[in-house]
Short mmCIF file of C-alpha atoms and ligand atoms in Angstrom, two decimals:
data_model
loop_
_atom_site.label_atom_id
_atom_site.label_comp_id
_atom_site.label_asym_id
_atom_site.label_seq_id
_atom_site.Cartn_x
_atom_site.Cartn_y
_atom_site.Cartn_z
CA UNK A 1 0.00 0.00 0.00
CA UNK A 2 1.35 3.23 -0.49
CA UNK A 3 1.86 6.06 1.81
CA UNK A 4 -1.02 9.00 1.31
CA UNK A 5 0.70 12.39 1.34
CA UNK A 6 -0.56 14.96 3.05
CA UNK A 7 1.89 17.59 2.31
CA UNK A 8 0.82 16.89 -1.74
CA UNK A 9 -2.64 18.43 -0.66
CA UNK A 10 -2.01 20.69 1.97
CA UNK A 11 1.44 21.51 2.61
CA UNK A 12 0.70 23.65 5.83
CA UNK A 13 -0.45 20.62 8.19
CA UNK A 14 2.18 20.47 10.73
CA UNK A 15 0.46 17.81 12.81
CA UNK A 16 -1.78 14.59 12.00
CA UNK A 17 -2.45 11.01 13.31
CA UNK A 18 -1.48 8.18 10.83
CA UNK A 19 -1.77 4.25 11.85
CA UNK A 20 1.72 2.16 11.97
CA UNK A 21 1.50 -0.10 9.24
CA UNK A 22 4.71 -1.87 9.97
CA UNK A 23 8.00 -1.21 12.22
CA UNK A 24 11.23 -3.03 11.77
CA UNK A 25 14.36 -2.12 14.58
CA UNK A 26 16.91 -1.37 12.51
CA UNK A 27 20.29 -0.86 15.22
CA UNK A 28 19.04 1.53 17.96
CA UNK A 29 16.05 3.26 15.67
CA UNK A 30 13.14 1.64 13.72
CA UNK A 31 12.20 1.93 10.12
CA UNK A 32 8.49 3.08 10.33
CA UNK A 33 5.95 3.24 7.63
CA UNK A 34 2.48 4.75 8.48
CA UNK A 35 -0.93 4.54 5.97
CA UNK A 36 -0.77 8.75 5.86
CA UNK A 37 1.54 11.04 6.33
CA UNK A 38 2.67 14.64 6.01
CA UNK A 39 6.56 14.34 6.53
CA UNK A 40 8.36 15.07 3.19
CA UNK A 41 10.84 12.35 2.24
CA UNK A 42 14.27 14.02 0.65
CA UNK A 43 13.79 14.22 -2.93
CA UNK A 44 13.87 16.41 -5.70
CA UNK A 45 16.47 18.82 -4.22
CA UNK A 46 14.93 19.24 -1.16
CA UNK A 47 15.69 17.62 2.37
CA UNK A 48 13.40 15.55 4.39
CA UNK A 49 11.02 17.29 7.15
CA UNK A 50 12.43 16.28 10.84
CA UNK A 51 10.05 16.10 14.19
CA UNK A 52 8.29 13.38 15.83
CA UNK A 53 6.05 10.60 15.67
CA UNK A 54 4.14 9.00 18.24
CA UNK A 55 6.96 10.79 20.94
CA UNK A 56 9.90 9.55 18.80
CA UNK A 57 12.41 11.18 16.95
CA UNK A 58 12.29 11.57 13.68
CA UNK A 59 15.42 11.46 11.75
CA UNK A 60 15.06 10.66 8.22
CA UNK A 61 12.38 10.26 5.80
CA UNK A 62 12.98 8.26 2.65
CA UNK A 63 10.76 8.03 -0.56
CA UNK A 64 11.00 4.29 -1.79
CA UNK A 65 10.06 3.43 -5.42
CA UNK A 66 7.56 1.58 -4.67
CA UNK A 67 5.56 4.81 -3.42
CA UNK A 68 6.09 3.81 0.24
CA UNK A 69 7.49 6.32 2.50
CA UNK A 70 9.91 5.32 4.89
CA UNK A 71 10.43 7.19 8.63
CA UNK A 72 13.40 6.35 10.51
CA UNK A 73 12.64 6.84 13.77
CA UNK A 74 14.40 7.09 17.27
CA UNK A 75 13.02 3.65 18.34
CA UNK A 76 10.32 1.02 17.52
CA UNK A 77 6.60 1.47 17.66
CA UNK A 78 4.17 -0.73 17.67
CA UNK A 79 2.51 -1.96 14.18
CA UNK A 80 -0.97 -0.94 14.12
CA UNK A 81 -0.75 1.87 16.43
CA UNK A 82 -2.09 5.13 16.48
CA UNK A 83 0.23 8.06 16.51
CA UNK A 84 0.38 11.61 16.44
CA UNK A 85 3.13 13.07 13.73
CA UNK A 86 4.84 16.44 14.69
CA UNK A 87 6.86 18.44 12.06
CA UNK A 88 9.62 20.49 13.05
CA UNK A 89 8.10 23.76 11.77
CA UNK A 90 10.83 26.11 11.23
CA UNK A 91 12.92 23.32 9.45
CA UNK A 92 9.42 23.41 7.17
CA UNK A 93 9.51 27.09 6.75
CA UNK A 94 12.79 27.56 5.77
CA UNK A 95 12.54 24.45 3.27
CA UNK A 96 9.24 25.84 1.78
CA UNK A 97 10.75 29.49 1.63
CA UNK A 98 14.12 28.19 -0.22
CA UNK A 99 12.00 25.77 -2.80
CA UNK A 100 9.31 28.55 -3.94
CA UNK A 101 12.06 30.91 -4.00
CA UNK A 102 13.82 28.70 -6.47
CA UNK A 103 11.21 28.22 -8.57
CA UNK A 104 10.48 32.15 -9.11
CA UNK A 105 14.18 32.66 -9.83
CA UNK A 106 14.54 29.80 -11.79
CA UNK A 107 11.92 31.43 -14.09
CA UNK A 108 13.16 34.80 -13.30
CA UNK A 109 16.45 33.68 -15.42
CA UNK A 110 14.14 31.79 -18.19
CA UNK A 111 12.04 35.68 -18.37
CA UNK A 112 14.98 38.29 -18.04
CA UNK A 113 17.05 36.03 -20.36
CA UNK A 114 15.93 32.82 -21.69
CA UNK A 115 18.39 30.86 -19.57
CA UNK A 116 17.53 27.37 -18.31
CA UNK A 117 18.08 25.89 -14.78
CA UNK A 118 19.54 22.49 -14.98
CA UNK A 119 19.67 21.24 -11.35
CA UNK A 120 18.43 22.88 -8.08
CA UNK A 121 19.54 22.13 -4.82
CA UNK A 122 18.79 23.23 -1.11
CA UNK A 123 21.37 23.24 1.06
CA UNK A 124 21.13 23.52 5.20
CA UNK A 125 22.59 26.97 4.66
CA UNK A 126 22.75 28.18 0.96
CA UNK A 127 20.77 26.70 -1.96
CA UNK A 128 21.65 26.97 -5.91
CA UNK A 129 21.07 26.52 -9.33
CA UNK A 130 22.87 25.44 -12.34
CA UNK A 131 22.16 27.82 -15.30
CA UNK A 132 22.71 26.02 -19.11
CA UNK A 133 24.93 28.90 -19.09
CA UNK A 134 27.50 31.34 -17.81
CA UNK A 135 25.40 34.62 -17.04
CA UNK A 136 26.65 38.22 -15.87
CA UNK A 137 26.29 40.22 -13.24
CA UNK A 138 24.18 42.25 -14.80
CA UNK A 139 21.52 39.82 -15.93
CA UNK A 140 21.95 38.34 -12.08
CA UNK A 141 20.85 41.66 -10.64
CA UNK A 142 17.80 41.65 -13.72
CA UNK A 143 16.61 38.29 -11.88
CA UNK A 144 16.94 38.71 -8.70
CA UNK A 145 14.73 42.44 -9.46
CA UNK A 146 12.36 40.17 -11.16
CA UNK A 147 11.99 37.64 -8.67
CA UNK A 148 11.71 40.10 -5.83
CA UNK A 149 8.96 41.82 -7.41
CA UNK A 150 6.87 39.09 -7.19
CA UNK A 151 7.72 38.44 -3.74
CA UNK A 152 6.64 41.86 -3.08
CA UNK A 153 3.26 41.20 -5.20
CA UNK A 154 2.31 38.38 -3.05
CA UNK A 155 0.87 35.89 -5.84
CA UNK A 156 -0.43 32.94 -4.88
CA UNK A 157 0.89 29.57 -5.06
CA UNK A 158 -1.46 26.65 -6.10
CA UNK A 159 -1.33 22.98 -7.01
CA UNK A 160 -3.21 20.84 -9.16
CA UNK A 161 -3.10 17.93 -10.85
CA UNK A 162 -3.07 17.04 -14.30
CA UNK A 163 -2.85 14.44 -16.73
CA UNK A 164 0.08 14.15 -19.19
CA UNK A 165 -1.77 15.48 -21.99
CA UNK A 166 -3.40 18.26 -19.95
CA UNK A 167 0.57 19.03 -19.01
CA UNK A 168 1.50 19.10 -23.02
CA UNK A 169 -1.29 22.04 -23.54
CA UNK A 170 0.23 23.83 -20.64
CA UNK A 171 3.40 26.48 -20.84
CA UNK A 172 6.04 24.52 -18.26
CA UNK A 173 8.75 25.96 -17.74
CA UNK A 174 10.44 22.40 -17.91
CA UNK A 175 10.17 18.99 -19.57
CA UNK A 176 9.00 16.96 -16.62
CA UNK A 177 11.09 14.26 -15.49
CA UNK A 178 7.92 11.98 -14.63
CA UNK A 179 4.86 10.21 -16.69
CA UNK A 180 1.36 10.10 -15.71
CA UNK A 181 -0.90 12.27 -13.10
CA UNK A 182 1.70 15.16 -12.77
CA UNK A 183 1.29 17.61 -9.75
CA UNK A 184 1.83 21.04 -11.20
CA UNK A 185 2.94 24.14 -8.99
CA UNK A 186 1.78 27.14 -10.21
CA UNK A 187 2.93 30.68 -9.37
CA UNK A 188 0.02 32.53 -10.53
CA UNK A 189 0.70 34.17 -14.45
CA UNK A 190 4.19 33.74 -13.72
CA UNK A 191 5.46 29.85 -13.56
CA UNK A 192 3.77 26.63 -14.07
CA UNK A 193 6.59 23.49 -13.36
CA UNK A 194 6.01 19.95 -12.26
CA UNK A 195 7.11 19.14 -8.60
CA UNK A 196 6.28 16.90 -5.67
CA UNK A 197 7.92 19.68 -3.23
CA UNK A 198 6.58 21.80 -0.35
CA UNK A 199 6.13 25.62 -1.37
CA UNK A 200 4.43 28.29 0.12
CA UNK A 201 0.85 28.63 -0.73
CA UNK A 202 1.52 33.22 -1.19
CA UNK A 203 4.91 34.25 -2.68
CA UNK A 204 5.02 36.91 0.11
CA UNK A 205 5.54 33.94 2.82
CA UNK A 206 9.26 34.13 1.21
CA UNK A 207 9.88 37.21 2.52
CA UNK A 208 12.63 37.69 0.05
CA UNK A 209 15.17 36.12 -2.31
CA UNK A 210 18.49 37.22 -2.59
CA UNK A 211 21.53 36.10 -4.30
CA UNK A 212 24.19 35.27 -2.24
CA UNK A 213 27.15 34.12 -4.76
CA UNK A 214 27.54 32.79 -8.24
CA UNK A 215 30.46 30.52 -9.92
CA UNK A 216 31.35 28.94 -13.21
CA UNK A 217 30.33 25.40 -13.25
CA UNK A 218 30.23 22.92 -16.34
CA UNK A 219 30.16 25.27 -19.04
CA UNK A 220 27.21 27.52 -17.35
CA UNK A 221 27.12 29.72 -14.02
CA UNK A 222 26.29 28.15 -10.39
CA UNK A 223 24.21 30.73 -8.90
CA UNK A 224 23.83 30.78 -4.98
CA UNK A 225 20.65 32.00 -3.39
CA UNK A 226 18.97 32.70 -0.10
CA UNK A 227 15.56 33.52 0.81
CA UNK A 228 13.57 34.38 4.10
CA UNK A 229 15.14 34.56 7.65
CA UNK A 230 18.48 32.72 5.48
CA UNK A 231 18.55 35.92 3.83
CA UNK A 232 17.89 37.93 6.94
CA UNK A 233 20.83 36.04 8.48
CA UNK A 234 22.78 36.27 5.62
CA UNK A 235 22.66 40.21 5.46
CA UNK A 236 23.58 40.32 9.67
CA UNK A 237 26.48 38.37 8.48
CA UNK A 238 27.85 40.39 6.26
CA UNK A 239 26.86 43.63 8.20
CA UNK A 240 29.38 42.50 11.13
CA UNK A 241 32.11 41.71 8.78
CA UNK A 242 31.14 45.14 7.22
CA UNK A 243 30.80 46.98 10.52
CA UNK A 244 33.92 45.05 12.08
CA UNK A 245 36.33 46.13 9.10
CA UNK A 246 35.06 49.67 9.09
CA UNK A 247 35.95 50.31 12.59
CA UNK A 248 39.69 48.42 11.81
CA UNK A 249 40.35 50.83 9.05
CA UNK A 250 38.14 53.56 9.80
CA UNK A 251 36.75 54.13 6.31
CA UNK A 252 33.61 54.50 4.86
CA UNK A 253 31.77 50.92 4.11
CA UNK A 254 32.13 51.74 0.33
CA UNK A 255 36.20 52.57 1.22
CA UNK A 256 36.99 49.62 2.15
CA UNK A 257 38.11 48.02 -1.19
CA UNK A 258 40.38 50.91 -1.67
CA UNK A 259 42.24 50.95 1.93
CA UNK A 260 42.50 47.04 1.21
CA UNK A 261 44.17 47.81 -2.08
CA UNK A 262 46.43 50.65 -0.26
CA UNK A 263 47.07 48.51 2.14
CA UNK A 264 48.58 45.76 0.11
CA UNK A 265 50.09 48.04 -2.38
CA UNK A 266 52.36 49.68 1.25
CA UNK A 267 52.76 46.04 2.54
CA UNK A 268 54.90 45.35 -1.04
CA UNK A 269 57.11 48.41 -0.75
CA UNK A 270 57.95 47.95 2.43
CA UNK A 271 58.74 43.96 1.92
CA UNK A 272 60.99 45.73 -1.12
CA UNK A 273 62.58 48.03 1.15
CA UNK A 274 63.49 45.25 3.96
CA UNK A 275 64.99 42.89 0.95
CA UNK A 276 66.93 45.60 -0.04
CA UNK A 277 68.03 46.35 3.31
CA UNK A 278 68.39 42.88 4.23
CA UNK A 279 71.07 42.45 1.13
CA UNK A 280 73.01 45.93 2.01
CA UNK A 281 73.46 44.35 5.54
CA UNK A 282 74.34 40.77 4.55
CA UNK A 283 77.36 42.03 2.06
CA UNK A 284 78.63 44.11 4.66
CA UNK A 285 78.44 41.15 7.37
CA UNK A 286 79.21 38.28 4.43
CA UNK A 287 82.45 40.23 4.25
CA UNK A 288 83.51 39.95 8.92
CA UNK A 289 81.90 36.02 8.67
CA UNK A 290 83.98 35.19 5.92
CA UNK A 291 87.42 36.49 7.59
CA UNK A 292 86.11 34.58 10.27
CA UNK A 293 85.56 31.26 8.44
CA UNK A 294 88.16 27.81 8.55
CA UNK A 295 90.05 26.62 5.61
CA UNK A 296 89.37 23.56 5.12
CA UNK A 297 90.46 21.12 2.50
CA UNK A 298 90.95 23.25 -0.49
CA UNK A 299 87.83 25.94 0.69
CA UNK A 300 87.17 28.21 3.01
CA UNK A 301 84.26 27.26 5.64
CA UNK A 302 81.98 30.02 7.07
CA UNK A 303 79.07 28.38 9.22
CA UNK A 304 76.63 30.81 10.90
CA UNK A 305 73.81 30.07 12.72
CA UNK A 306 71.13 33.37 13.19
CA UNK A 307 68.33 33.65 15.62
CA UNK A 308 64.49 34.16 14.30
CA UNK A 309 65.64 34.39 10.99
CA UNK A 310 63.73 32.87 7.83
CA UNK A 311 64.57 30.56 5.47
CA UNK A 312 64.58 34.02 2.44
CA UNK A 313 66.77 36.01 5.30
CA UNK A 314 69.38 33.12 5.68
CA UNK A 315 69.51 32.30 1.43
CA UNK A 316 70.14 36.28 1.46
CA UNK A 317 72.96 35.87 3.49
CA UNK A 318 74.45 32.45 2.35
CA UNK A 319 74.41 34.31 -1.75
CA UNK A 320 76.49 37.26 0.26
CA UNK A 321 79.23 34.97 1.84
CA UNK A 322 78.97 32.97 -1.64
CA UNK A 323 80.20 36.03 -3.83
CA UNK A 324 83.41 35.88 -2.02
CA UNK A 325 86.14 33.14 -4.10
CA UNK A 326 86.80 30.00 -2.54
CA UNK A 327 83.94 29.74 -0.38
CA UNK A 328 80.90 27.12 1.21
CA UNK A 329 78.53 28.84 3.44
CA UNK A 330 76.62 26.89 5.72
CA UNK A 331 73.77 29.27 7.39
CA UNK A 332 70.92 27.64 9.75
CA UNK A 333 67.86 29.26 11.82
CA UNK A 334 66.77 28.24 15.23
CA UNK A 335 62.92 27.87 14.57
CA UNK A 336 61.68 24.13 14.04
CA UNK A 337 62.15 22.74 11.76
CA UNK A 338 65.99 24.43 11.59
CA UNK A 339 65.86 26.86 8.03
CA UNK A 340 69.07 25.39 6.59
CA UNK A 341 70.60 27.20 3.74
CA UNK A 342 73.97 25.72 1.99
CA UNK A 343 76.14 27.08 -0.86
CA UNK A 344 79.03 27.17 -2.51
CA UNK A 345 81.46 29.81 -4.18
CA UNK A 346 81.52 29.04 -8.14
CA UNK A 347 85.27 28.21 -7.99
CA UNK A 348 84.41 25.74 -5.22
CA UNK A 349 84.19 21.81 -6.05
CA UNK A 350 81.57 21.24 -3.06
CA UNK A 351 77.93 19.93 -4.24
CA UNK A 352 75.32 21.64 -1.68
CA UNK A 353 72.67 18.85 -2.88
CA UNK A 354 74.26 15.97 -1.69
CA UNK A 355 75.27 17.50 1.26
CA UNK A 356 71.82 18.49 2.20
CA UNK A 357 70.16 15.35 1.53
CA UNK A 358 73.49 13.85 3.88
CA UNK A 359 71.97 16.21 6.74
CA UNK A 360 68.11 15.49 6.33
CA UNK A 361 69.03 11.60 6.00
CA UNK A 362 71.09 11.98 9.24
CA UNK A 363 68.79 14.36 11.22
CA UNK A 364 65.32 14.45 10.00
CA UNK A 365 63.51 16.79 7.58
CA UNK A 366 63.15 17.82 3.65
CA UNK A 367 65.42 19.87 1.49
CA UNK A 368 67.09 19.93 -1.81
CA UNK A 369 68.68 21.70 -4.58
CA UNK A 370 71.52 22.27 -7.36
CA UNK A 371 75.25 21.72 -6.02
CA UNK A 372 75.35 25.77 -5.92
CA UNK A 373 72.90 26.19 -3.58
CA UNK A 374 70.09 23.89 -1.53
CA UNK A 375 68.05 24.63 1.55
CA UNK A 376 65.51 22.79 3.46
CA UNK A 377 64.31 22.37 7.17
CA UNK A 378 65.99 20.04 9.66
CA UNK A 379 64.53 18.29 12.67
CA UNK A 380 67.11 18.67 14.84
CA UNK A 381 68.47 21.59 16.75
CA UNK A 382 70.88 24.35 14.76
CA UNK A 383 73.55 23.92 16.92
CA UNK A 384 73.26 19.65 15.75
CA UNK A 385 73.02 20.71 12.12
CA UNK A 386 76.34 22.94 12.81
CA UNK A 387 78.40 19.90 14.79
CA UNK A 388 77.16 17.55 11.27
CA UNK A 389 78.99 20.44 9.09
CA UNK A 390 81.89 20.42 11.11
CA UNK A 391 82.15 16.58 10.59
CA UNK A 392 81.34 16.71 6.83
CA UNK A 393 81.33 20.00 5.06
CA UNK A 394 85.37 19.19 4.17
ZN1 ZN B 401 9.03 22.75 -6.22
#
């Protein structure tokens, strides 16, 4: 037998009494099937209704093929029993406000400019369509004006149903998916589409539908939307991250893109100025460090370890020491992983590769690189990584 649907009918029942037809314990909940009911199964893009029956939980509705609707529920109830269902109301609401606000934007695209939606779907805090094709900002803004105007105009919503050949003579806005008695949802002298959904029964119930984002996707656009108290909490979002960034950079709401830009524009000349800086100072101290250094077998050996400093800052200083004839410079941080950075003078017959994979094999950690220069990060401490170069940078 399958399961009457209330919600087909009359989508604003939120409670009714149903017999148990059958319940099987499936783990710690039951699989529950009832002779009416007006919990909506997930299908069609939209989620299943949550909320109780007969005192249970419940926590998923599924549509089976053969017409029988399926509640899982928080435990078992008794076959033949009467029970009261509950739906969670809100969960409803928002559900009903997202789906009807689909369909009007959906044909809000197919009026403003004849562009199909492929797929709909409604998620728990953003719903969207795919469009057959990439649209602009421009015709966005067109249909979402569209769309809101009949919001504002309050049309009613109605459903009938038809037989297929009734459904030929009528303008749908898609080919439906289904044969036989089709249940039509009709937004009144606006959109006429086959759909087993819940919708609101006046467009104004959506209180309004906005769109929240839009992407490429598959060769058309993916178009984000949000309608009644999503959209409410959707614009307090955004207000906060407005308000919060206006009192950080005290500008003007519509300043902020600028100050952003100035900000990053400042943040690259003074990383330009510290580089250039950072390369007057390491010639100058390349120069002491290299008097400093050890001859050792047919090169001269300058190993400095530096506090805080990055893995950029050391390579900075290991190319200053580098310049200098004769040389291998060996230059480690003290963060952790140890920023190693080891190179060689051109004249120098030392290969900085090999020796850095000889360190990371012996200590821990990545690096690599040419025989002129590698770096990488050690696990071990920089005063270890210094004692290894003692032993093998020879
Ligand atoms: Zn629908």
């Amino acid at each position: 037998m399958t399961t009457h649907r209330i919600y087909y009918t009359d989508a604003s029942i939120a409670t009714f009494d149903a017999t148990v037809l059958s319940s099987e314990t499936v783990g710690d909940r039951a699989h529950v099937t009832l002779d009416t009911t007006a919990f909506y199964p997930t299908s069609g893009g939209q989620p299943f209704d949550m909320g109780s029956l007969g005192g249970r939980a419940v926590l998923d509705v599924v549509d089976g093929d053969d017409g029988v609707i399926t509640h899982v529920v928080s435990g078992p109830l008794e076959s033949g029993q009467a029970v009261s269902g509950v739906i969670d109301w809100p969960r409803r609401l928002d559900h009903m406000q997202q789906h009807t606000g689909q369909h009007i934007l959906s044909a809000a695209f197919d009026r403003t400019c004849g562009v199909r939606t492929e797929s709909f779907h409604l998620g728990t805090t953003t719903s969207t369509i795919d469009l057959a094709r990439e649209v602009t900002p421009a015709e966005i803004a067109d249909a979402e004006a569209l769309a809101s105007g009949v919001v504002c105009e309050n049309r009613p919503v109605r459903v009938r149903f038809v037989t297929e050949a009734d459904a030929a003579r009528l303008p749908l806005r898609k080919e439906p998916a289904r044969s036989g008695t089709l249940r039509l949802v009709e937004v009144e002298d606006f959109d006429v589409s086959a759909c087993g959904g819940t919708h609101a029964s006046q467009t104004g119930e959506i209180g309004l539908i906005a769109v929240s984002g839009w992407e490429r996707f598959k060769g058309g656009s993916r178009v984000a939307f949000v309608c009644g108290a999503r959209a409410l909490a959707s614009h307090r979002r955004l207000r906060d991250v407005v308000t919060g960034l206006v009192r950080q950079l005290t500008v003007a709401p519509e300043e902020i893109g600028p100050a952003v830009e100035r900000m990053q524009s400042d943040a690259r000349a003074h990383l330009k100025t510290i580089r250039q800086q950072r390369e007057a100072a390491a010639e100058h101290e390349a120069a002491a460090l290299v008097e400093s250094g050890e001859d050792v077998g047919g090169f001269r050996r300058v190993l400095v370890m530096r506090s805080g400093w990055d893995a950029a800052a050391l390579k900075t200083l290991a190319a200053a020491i580098v310049m200098h004839p004769g040389c291998v410079a060996v230059v480690v941080g003290d963060d952790t992983p140890a920023p190693l950075v080891v190179a060689r003078a051109v004249d120098v017959a030392f290969d900085a590769g090999a020796w850095m994979k000889h360190v990371t094999d012996a200590l821990g950690g990545r690096g690599g690189g040419r025989p002129e220069m590698a770096q990488g990060g050690v696990t071990a401490s920089a005063d270890d990584v210094l004692a290894v170069a003692r032993h093998s940078v020879r």
